[in-house]
XYZ file of C-alpha atoms in Angstrom:
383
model
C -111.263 163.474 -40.970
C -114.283 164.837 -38.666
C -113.172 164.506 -35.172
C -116.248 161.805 -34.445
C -114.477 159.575 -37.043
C -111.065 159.425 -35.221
C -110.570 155.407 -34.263
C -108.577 156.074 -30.902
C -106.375 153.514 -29.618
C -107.796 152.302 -25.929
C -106.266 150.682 -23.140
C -108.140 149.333 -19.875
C -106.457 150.982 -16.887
C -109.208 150.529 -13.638
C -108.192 152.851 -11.447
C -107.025 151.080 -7.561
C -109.122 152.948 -6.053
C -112.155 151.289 -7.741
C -110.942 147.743 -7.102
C -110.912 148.844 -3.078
C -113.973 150.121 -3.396
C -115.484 146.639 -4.898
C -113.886 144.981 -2.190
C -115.155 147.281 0.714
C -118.559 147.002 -0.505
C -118.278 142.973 -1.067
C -116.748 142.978 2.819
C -119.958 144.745 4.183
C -122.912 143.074 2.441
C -126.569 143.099 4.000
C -127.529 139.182 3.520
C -131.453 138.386 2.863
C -132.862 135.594 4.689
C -133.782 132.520 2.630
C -136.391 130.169 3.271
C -134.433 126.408 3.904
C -133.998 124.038 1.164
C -134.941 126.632 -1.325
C -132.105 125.696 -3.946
C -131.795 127.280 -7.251
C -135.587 127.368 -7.784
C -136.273 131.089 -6.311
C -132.802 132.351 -7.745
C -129.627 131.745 -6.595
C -129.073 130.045 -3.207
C -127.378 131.718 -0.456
C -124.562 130.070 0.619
C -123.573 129.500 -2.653
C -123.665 133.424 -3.496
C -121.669 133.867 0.008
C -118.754 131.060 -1.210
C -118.961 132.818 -4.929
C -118.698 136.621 -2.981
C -116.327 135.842 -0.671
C -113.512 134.327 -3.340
C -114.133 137.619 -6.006
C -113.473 139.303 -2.734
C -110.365 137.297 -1.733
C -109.053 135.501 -4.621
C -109.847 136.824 -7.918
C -107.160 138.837 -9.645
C -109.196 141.618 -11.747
C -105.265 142.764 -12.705
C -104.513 139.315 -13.959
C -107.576 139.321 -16.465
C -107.346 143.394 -17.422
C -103.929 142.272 -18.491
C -104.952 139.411 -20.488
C -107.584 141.411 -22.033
C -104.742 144.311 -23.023
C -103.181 141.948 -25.056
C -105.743 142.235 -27.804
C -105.678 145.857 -29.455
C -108.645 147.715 -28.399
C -109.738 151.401 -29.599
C -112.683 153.307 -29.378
C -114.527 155.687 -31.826
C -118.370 157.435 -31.539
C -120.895 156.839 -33.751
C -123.929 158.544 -33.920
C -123.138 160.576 -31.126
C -122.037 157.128 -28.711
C -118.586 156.021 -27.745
C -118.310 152.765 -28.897
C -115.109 150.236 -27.859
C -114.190 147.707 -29.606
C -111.169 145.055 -30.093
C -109.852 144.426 -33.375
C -107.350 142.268 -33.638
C -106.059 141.449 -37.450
C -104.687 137.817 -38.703
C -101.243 137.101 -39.978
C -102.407 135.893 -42.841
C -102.972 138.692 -45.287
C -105.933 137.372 -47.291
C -107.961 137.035 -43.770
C -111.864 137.736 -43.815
C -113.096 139.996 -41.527
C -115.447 139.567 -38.916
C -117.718 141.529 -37.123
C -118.251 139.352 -33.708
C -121.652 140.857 -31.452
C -121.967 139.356 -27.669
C -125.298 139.596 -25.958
C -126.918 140.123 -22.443
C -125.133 139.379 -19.649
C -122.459 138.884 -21.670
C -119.474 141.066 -23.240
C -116.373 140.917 -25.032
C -114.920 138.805 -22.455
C -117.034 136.490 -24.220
C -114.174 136.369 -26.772
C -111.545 135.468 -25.368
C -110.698 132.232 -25.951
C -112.062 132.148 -29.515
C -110.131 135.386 -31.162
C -106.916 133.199 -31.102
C -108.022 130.588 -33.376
C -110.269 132.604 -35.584
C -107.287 134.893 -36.225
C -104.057 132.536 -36.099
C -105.318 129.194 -37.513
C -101.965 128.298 -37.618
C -100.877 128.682 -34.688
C -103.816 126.746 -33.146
C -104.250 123.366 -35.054
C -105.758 124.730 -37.956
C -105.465 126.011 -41.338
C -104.199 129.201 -42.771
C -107.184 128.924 -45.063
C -109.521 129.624 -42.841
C -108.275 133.011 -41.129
C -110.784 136.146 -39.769
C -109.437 140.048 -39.111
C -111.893 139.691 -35.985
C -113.875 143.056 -35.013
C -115.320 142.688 -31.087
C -117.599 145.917 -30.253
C -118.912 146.306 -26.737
C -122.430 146.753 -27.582
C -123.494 150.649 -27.195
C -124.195 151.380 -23.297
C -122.194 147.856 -22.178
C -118.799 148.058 -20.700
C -116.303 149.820 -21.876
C -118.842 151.519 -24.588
C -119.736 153.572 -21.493
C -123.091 154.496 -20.300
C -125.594 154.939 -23.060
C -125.125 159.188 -24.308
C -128.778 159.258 -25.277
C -132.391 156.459 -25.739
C -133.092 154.734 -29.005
C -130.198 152.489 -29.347
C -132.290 148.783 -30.446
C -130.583 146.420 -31.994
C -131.206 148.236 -35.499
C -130.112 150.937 -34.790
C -126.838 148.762 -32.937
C -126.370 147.232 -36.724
C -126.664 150.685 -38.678
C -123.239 151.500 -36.048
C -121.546 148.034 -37.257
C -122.003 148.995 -40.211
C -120.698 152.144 -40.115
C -117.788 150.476 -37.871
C -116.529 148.238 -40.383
C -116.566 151.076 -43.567
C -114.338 153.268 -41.207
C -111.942 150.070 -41.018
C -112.046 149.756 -44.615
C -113.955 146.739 -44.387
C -116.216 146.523 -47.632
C -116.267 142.545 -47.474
C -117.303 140.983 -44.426
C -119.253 137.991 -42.052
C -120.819 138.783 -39.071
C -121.086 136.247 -36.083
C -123.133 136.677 -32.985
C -125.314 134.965 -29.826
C -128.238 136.193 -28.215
C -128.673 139.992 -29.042
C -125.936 139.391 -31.420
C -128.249 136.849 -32.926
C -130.791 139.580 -33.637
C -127.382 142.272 -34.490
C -126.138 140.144 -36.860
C -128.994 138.907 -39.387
C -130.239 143.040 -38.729
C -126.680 144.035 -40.195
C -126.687 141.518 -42.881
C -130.474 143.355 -43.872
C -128.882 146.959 -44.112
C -125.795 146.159 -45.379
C -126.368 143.403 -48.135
C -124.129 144.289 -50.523
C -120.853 144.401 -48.082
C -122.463 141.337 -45.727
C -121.141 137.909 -47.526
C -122.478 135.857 -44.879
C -123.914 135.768 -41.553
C -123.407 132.929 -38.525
C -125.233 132.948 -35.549
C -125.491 130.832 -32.152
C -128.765 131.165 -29.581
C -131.093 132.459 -32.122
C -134.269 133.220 -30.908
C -137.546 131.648 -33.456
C -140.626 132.217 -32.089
C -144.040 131.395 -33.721
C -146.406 134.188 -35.381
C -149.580 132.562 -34.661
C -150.017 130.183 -37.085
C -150.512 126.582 -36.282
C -149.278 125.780 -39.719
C -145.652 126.581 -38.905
C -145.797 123.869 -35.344
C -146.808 120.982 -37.587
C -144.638 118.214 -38.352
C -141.749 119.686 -35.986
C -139.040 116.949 -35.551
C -138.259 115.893 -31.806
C -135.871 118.101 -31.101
C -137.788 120.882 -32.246
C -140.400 119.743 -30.185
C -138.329 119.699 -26.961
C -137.112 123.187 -28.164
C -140.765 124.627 -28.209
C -141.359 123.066 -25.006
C -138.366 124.908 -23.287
C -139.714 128.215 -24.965
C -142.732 127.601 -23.068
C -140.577 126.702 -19.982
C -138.593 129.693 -20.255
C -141.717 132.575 -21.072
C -143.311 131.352 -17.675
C -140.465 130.400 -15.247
C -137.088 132.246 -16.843
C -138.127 135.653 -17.905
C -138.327 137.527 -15.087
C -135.033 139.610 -15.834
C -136.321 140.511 -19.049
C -139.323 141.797 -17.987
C -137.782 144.160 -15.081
C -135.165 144.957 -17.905
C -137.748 145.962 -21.086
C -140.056 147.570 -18.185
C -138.132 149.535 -15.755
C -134.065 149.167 -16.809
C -133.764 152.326 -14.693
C -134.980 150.933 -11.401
C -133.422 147.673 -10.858
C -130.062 149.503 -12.105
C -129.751 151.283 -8.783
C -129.421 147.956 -7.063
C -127.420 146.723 -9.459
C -125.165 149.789 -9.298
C -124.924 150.307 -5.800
C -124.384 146.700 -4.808
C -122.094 144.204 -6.195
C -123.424 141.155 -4.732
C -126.711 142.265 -6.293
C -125.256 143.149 -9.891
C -123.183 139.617 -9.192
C -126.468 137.249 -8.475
C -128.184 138.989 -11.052
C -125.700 137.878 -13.741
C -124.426 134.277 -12.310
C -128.553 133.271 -12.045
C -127.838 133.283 -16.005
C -125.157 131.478 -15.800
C -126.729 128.503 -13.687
C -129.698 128.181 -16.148
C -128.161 129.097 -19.421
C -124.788 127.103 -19.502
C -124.526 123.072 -20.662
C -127.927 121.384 -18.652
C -124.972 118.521 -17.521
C -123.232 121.078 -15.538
C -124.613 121.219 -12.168
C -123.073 124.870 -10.894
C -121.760 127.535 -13.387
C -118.116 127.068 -12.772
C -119.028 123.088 -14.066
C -119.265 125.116 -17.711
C -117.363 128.003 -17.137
C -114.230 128.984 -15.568
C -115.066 131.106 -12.508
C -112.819 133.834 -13.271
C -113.999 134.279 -16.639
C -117.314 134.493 -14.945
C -116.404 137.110 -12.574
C -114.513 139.052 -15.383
C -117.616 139.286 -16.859
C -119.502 140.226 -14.096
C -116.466 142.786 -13.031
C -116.528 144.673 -16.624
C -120.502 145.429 -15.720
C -119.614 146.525 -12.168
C -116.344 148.435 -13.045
C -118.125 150.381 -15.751
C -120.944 151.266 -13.937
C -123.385 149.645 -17.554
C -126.342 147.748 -15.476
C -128.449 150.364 -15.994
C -127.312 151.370 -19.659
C -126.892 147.650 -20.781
C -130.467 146.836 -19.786
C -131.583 148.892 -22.113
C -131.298 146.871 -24.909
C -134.301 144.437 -23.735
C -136.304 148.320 -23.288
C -135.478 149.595 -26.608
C -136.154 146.325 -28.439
C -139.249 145.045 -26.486
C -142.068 146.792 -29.203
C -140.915 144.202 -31.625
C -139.824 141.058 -29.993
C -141.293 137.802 -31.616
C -142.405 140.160 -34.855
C -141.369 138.519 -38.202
C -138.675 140.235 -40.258
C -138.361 140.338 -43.702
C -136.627 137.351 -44.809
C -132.549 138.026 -44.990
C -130.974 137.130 -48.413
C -127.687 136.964 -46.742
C -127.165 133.164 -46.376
C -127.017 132.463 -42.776
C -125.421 129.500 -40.690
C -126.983 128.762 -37.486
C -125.492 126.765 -34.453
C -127.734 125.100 -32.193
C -126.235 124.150 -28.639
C -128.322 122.709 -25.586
C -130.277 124.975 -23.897
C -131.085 127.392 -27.394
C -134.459 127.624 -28.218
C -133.689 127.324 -32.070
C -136.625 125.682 -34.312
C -135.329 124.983 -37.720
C -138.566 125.898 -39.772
C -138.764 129.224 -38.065
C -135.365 130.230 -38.638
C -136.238 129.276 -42.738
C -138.798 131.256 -42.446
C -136.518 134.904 -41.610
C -133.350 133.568 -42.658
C -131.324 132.239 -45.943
C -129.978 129.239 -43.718
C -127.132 127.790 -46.049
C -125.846 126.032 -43.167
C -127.441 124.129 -39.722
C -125.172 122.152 -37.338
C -126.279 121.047 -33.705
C -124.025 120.333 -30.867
C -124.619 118.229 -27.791
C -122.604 120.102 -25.632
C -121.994 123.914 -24.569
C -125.125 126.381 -24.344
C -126.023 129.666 -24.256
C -122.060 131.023 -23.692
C -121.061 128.779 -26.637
C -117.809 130.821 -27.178
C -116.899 130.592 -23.422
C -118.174 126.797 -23.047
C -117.199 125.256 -26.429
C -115.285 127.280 -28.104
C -113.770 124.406 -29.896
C -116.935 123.536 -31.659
C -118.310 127.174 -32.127
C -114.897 128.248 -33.995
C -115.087 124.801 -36.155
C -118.405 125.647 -37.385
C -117.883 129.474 -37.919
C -114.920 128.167 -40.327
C -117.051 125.595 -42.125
C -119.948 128.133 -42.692
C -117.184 130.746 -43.873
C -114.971 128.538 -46.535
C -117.768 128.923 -48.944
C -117.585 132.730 -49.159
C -113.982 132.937 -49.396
């Protein structure tokens, strides 16, 4: 075996000193002014980030969640010259189908936690053996505990070409692939390159966007309607962070780096406008520690900078076409996506289409309940 091939077992052990450090630097923040009454409209409001600082400072427990996150196996191999970590946690049942899980921007394999349980243990959680996954959880290259990126060029085909390769050094030569935002553009890329091992892909928060031909808009349901008017919504009010981050990933990751409340705002913002539309703060969909585990994997590892990259590396082709997959695909649809049905036909096998009227964006962290129920139904038919 070449040494880059070695699969090393990994543990996450954040040294103390790095946890005062975070709390120093929370403890001595420069505040900006805000103009009065601003709310959520210019980003996120100021007393609220204070409140939000203040308990991550005071309250949260970063030992509590490492631990929690240690009790899934982790490891960590390089591929094409980048560390990549990943959590792989096998089922009990021995005719389990793998699964190849992908988490997007700002997100990680935190992400995960609360749906690796029931995908792996049916049993154990109300459902059936039937339906059991071996679940495989990379960090995307550059994010977390993947480390800082070792060299440029890592898009999201490039990302699939390493699943790939990820899952053959597992001894994985059958497998479905799951994923939400960039792991909505990982996943369909891995089922391209790797047809004749992917049996099926599932996705949540996949992007559609139009080519340019009024043909495709015409006779859109409702809801796809409302969905092209949030696209709209979202290119002229929401993509600010995307632009800095395909632009200049290198410049806003000193901020981000240097200060916590900055790398913290920059990540919760996405939280406010991405989660369930009936929640009213980001906690109201998401448990605030899960939040600030999130937000503590970017900050611990130092990634801003390297996980930004992925809107840089990408941004020559977004809204191009791609050949059409013949892997058949499921796609979820939760408030908030941006998912038109006749654009997904058109550059995916869609054998399956379910939408939900709760959760959003952070489906596996806001409804994991429904994201794992449809993942099984899509699957069953492949087993």
């Amino acid at each position: 075996m070449f040494m880059s091939e070695q699969i090393i077992p990994f543990r996450i052990e954040i040294p103390q000193d790095c946890l005062d450090d975070l709390r120093h630097r929370l403890a001595r923040t420069r505040w900006p002014h805000e103009v009065p009454g601003a709310g959520w409209e210019a980003g996120v409001p100021l007393d609220y980030l204070k409140e939000l600082a203040d308990y991550w400072r005071t309250k949260y427990d970063w030992r509590v969640h490492e631990a929690r996150l240690n009790e899934f196996p982790q490891f960590t191999t390089v591929i094409d010259g980048q560390n990549v970590h990943f959590l792989h946690v096998r089922s009990p049942e021995p005719d389990a189908l793998p699964l190849i899980l992908t988490h997007g921007w700002p997100g990680s394999v935190v992400e995960f936690m609360k749906i690796i349980g029931p995908l792996t243990d049916p049993a154990r959680h109300g459902g059936d053996p039937a339906d059991a996954f071996h679940v495989v959880a990379p960090s995307l290259p550059g994010f977390g505990f993947s480390r800082p990126l070792a060299a440029p060029g890592w898009d999201t085909s490039r990302v699939a070409r390493a699943w790939a390769e990820l899952m053959n050094r597992l001894g994985y030569h059958r497998y479905g692939a799951q994923g939400g935002d960039t792991g909505s553009v990982v996943s369909p890329e891995l089922g391209r390159i790797d047809p004749d091992h992917v049996i099926g892909v599932h996705v949540n928060n996949l992007g559609t966007f139009p080519s340019g031909d009024p043909a495709e808009l015409v006779g859109l349901t409702e809801a796809d309607q409302a969905r092209l008017a949030l696209m709209t919504t979202w290119g002229r009010d929401m993509a600010g962070y995307a632009v800095v981050q395909s632009t200049r990933p290198q410049t806003i990751s000193y901020a981000l780096t240097d200060s916590p409340v900055g790398q913290l705002a920059w990540i919760v913002e996405k939280f406010k406008e991405w989660t369930d539309p009936s929640a009213d703060l980001p906690e109201d969909a998401i448990d605030r520690d899960l939040i600030l585990t999130d937000v503590s994997v970017y900050w611990l590892t130092g990634t801003a900078g390297s996980a930004a990259r992925i809107y840089y590396e990408g941004a020559r082709t977004w809204g191009q076409t791609q050949p059409c997959s013949s892997v058949p695909t499921g796609v979820a649809v939760f408030p908030n996506d941006i998912t038109i049905r006749p654009l997904a036909e058109r550059d995916h096998n869609v054998a399956h289409w379910s939408e939900f009227d709760r959760g959003g964006h952070f489906a596996a962290l806001e409804a994991p309940d429904l994201l794992v129920g449809d993942v099984r139904e899509f699957f069953r038919q492949f087993r």
